[in-house]
CSV table of C-alpha atoms in Angstrom, one decimal:
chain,number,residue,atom,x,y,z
A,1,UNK,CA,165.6,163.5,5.5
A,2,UNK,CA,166.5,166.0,2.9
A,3,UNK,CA,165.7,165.5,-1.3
A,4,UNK,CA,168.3,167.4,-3.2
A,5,UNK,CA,167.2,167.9,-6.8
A,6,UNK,CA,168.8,169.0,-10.4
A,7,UNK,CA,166.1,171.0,-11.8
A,8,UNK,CA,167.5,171.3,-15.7
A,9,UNK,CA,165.6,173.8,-17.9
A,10,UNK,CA,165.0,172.1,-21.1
A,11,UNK,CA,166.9,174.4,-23.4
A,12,UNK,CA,169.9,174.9,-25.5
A,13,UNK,CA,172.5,176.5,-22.8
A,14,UNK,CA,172.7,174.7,-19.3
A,15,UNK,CA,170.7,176.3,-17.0
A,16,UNK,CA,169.8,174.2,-13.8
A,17,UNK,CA,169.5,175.0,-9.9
A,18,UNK,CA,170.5,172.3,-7.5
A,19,UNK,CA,167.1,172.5,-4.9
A,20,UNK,CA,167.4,171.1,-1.4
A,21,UNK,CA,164.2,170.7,0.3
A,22,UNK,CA,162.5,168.0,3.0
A,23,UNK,CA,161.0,164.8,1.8
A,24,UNK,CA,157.8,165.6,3.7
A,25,UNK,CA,157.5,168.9,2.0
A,26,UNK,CA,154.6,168.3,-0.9
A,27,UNK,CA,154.9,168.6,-4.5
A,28,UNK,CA,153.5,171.9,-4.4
A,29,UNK,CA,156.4,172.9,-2.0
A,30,UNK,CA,158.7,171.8,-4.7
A,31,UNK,CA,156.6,173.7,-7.7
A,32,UNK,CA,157.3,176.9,-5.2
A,33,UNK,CA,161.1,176.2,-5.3
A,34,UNK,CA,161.3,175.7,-8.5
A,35,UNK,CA,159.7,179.1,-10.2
A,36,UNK,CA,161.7,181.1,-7.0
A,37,UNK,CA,165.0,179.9,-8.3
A,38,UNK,CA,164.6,180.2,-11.9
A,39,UNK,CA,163.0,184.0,-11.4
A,40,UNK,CA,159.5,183.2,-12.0
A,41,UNK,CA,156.2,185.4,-10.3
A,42,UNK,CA,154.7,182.3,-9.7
A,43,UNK,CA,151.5,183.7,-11.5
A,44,UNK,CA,151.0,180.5,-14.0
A,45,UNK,CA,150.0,177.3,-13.6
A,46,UNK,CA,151.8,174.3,-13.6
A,47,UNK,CA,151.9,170.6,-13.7
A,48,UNK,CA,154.4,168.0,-12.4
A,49,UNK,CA,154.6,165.0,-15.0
A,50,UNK,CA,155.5,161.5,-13.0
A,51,UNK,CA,157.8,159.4,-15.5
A,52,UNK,CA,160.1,156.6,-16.7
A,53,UNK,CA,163.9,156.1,-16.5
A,54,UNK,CA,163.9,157.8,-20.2
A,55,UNK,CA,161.6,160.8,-19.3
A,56,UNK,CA,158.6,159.5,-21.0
A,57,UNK,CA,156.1,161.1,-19.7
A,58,UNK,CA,152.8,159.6,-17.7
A,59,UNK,CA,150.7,160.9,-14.8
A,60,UNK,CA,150.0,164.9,-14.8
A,61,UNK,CA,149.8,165.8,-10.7
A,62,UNK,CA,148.5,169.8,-11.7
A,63,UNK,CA,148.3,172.7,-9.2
A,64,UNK,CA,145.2,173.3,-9.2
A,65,UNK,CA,141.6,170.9,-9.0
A,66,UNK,CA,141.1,170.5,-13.5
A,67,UNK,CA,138.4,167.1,-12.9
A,68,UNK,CA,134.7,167.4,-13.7
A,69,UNK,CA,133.7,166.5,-10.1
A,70,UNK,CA,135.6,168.6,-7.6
A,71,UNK,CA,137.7,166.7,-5.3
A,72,UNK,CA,138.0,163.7,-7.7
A,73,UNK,CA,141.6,165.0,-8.5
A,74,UNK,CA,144.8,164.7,-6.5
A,75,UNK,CA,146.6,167.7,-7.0
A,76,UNK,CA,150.2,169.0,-5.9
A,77,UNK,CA,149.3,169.6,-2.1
A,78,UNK,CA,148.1,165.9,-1.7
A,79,UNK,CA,151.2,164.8,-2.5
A,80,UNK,CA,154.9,164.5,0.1
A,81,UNK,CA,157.6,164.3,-2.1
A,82,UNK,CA,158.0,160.7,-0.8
A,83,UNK,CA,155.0,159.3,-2.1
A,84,UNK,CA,156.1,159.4,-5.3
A,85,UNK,CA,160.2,159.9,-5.1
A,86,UNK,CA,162.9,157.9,-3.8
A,87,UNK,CA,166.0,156.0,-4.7
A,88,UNK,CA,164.5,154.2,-7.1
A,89,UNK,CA,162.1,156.8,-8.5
A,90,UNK,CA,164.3,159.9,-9.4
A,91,UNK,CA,162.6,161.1,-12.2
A,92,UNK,CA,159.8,163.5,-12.7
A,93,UNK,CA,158.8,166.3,-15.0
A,94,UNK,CA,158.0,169.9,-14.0
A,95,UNK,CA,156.5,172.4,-16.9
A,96,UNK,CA,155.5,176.0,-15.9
A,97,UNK,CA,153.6,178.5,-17.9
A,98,UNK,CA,151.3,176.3,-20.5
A,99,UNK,CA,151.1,179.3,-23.1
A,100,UNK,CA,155.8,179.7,-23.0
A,101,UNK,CA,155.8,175.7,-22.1
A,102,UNK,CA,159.3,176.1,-19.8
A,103,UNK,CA,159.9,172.6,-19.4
A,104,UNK,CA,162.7,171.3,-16.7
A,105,UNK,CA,163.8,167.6,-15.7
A,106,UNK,CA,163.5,167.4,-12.4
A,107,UNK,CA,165.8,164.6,-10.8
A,108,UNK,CA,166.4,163.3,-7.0
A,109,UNK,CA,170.1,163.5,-7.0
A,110,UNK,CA,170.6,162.4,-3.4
A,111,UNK,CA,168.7,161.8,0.2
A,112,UNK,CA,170.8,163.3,3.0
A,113,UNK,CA,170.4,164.0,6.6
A,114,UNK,CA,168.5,167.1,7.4
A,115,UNK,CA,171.1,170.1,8.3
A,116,UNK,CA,170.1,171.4,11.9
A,117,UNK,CA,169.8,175.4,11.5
A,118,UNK,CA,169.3,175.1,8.0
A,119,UNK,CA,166.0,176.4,6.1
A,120,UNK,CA,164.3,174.3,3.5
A,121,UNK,CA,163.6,174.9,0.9
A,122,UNK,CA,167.1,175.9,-0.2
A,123,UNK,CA,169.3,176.8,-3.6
A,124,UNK,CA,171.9,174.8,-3.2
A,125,UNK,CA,173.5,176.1,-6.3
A,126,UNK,CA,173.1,177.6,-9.5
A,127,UNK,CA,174.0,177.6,-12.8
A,128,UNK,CA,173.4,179.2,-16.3
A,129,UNK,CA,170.9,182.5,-17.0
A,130,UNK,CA,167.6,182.2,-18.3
A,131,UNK,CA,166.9,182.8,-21.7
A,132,UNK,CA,164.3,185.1,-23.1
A,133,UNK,CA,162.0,182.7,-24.2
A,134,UNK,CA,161.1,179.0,-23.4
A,135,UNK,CA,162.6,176.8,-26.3
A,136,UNK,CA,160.2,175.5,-28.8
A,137,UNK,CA,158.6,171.8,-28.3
A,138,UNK,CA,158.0,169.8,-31.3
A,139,UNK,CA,154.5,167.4,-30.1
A,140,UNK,CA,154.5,165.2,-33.3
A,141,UNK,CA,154.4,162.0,-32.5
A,142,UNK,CA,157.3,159.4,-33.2
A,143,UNK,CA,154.9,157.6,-35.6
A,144,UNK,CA,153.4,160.2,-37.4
A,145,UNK,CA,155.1,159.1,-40.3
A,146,UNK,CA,153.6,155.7,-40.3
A,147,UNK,CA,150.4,157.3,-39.7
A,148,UNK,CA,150.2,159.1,-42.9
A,149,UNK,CA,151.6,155.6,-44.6
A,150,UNK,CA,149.0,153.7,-43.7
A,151,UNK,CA,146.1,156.6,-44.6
A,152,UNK,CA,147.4,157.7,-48.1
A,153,UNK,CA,144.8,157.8,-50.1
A,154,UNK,CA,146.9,158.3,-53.4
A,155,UNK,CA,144.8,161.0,-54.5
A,156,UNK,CA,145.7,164.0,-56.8
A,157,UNK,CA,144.1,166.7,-58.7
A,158,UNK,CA,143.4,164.3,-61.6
A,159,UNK,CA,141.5,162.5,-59.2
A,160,UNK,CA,139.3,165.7,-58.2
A,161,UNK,CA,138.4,166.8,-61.9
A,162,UNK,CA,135.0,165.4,-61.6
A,163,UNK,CA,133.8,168.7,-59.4
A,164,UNK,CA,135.4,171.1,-61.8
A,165,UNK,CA,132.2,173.2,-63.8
A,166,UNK,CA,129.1,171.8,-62.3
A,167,UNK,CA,127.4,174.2,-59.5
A,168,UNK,CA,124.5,171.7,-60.5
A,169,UNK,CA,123.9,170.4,-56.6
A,170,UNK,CA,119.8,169.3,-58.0
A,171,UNK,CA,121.5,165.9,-58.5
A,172,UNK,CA,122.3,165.5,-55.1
A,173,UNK,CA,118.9,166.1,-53.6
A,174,UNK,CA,120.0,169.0,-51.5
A,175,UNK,CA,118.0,171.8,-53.9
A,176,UNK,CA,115.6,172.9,-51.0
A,177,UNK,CA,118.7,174.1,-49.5
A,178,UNK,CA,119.9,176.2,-52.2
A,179,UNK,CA,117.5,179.3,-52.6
């Protein structure tokens, strides 16, 4: 069987590539896909995100062995494209270059019977130029607010005046410190 994915660059302008590729191909077959169509060298690392329906994000697959005991950690290569994808699982994030943070939805549009004479991985189609730069990401948490509300500690400068003028630190037993 053939996967066909929308990859969709997370930016303001629609730029996506439709990928076809086979659903025994591994993840890292899809990462090499991915960075040929959109124009990348392939030089950076990268990491497929599994996720929910609403692309939160969970698991990191990465490219390359990160664990503190080599082996420990499944990476791209250990991975067919239907151990983790089917009809029901469509959803998975792809981000390429950690230091530019491109980011792209990467979705399972459709399993199809393999074409006979065709080569996989494919473009299937394309759409949209690539910008310059990878659009900024915002990681503040959807909380942070409460955070802050729950740790105010009400404090101002008033509060602070009692360090103003006194480079006296004997009172605080530290003078052996202060030659």
């Amino acid at each position: 069987m053939v996967y066909k994915f929308r990859v969709i660059l997370d930016a303001e302008e629609d730029v996506f590539r439709d990928i076809a590729i086979l659903e025994d191909d591994t993840l890292e077959d899809l990462h090499n896909a991915i960075f040929n169509s959109f124009g990348f060298d392939g030089m950076e690392v990268a990491s497929f995100y599994t996720c929910d329906e609403t692309w939160n994000q969970e698991e990191e697959i990465s490219l390359f062995d990160t664990g503190d005991v080599p082996g420990e950690q499944k990476v791209m290569s250990d991975y067919q494209l239907s151990d983790i994808l089917d009809k029901q699982n469509t959803k998975i994030l792809y981000v390429y270059d950690f230091i530019n943070m491109w980011t792209f939805l990467v979705e399972l549009a459709a399993v199809e019977d393999q074409v006979i004479g065709n080569l996989y991985p494919e473009t299937i189609f394309s759409h949209g130029e690539m910008p310059d730069e990878a659009m900024e990401k915002n990681f503040e948490s959807d909380n942070a607010d409460d955070y802050n509300d729950e740790f105010e500690d009400g404090l101002d400068e008033e509060d602070l005046d009692m360090f103003e003028g006194d480079d006296s630190f004997e009172d605080y037993g530290f003078e052996e410190n202060w030659n």
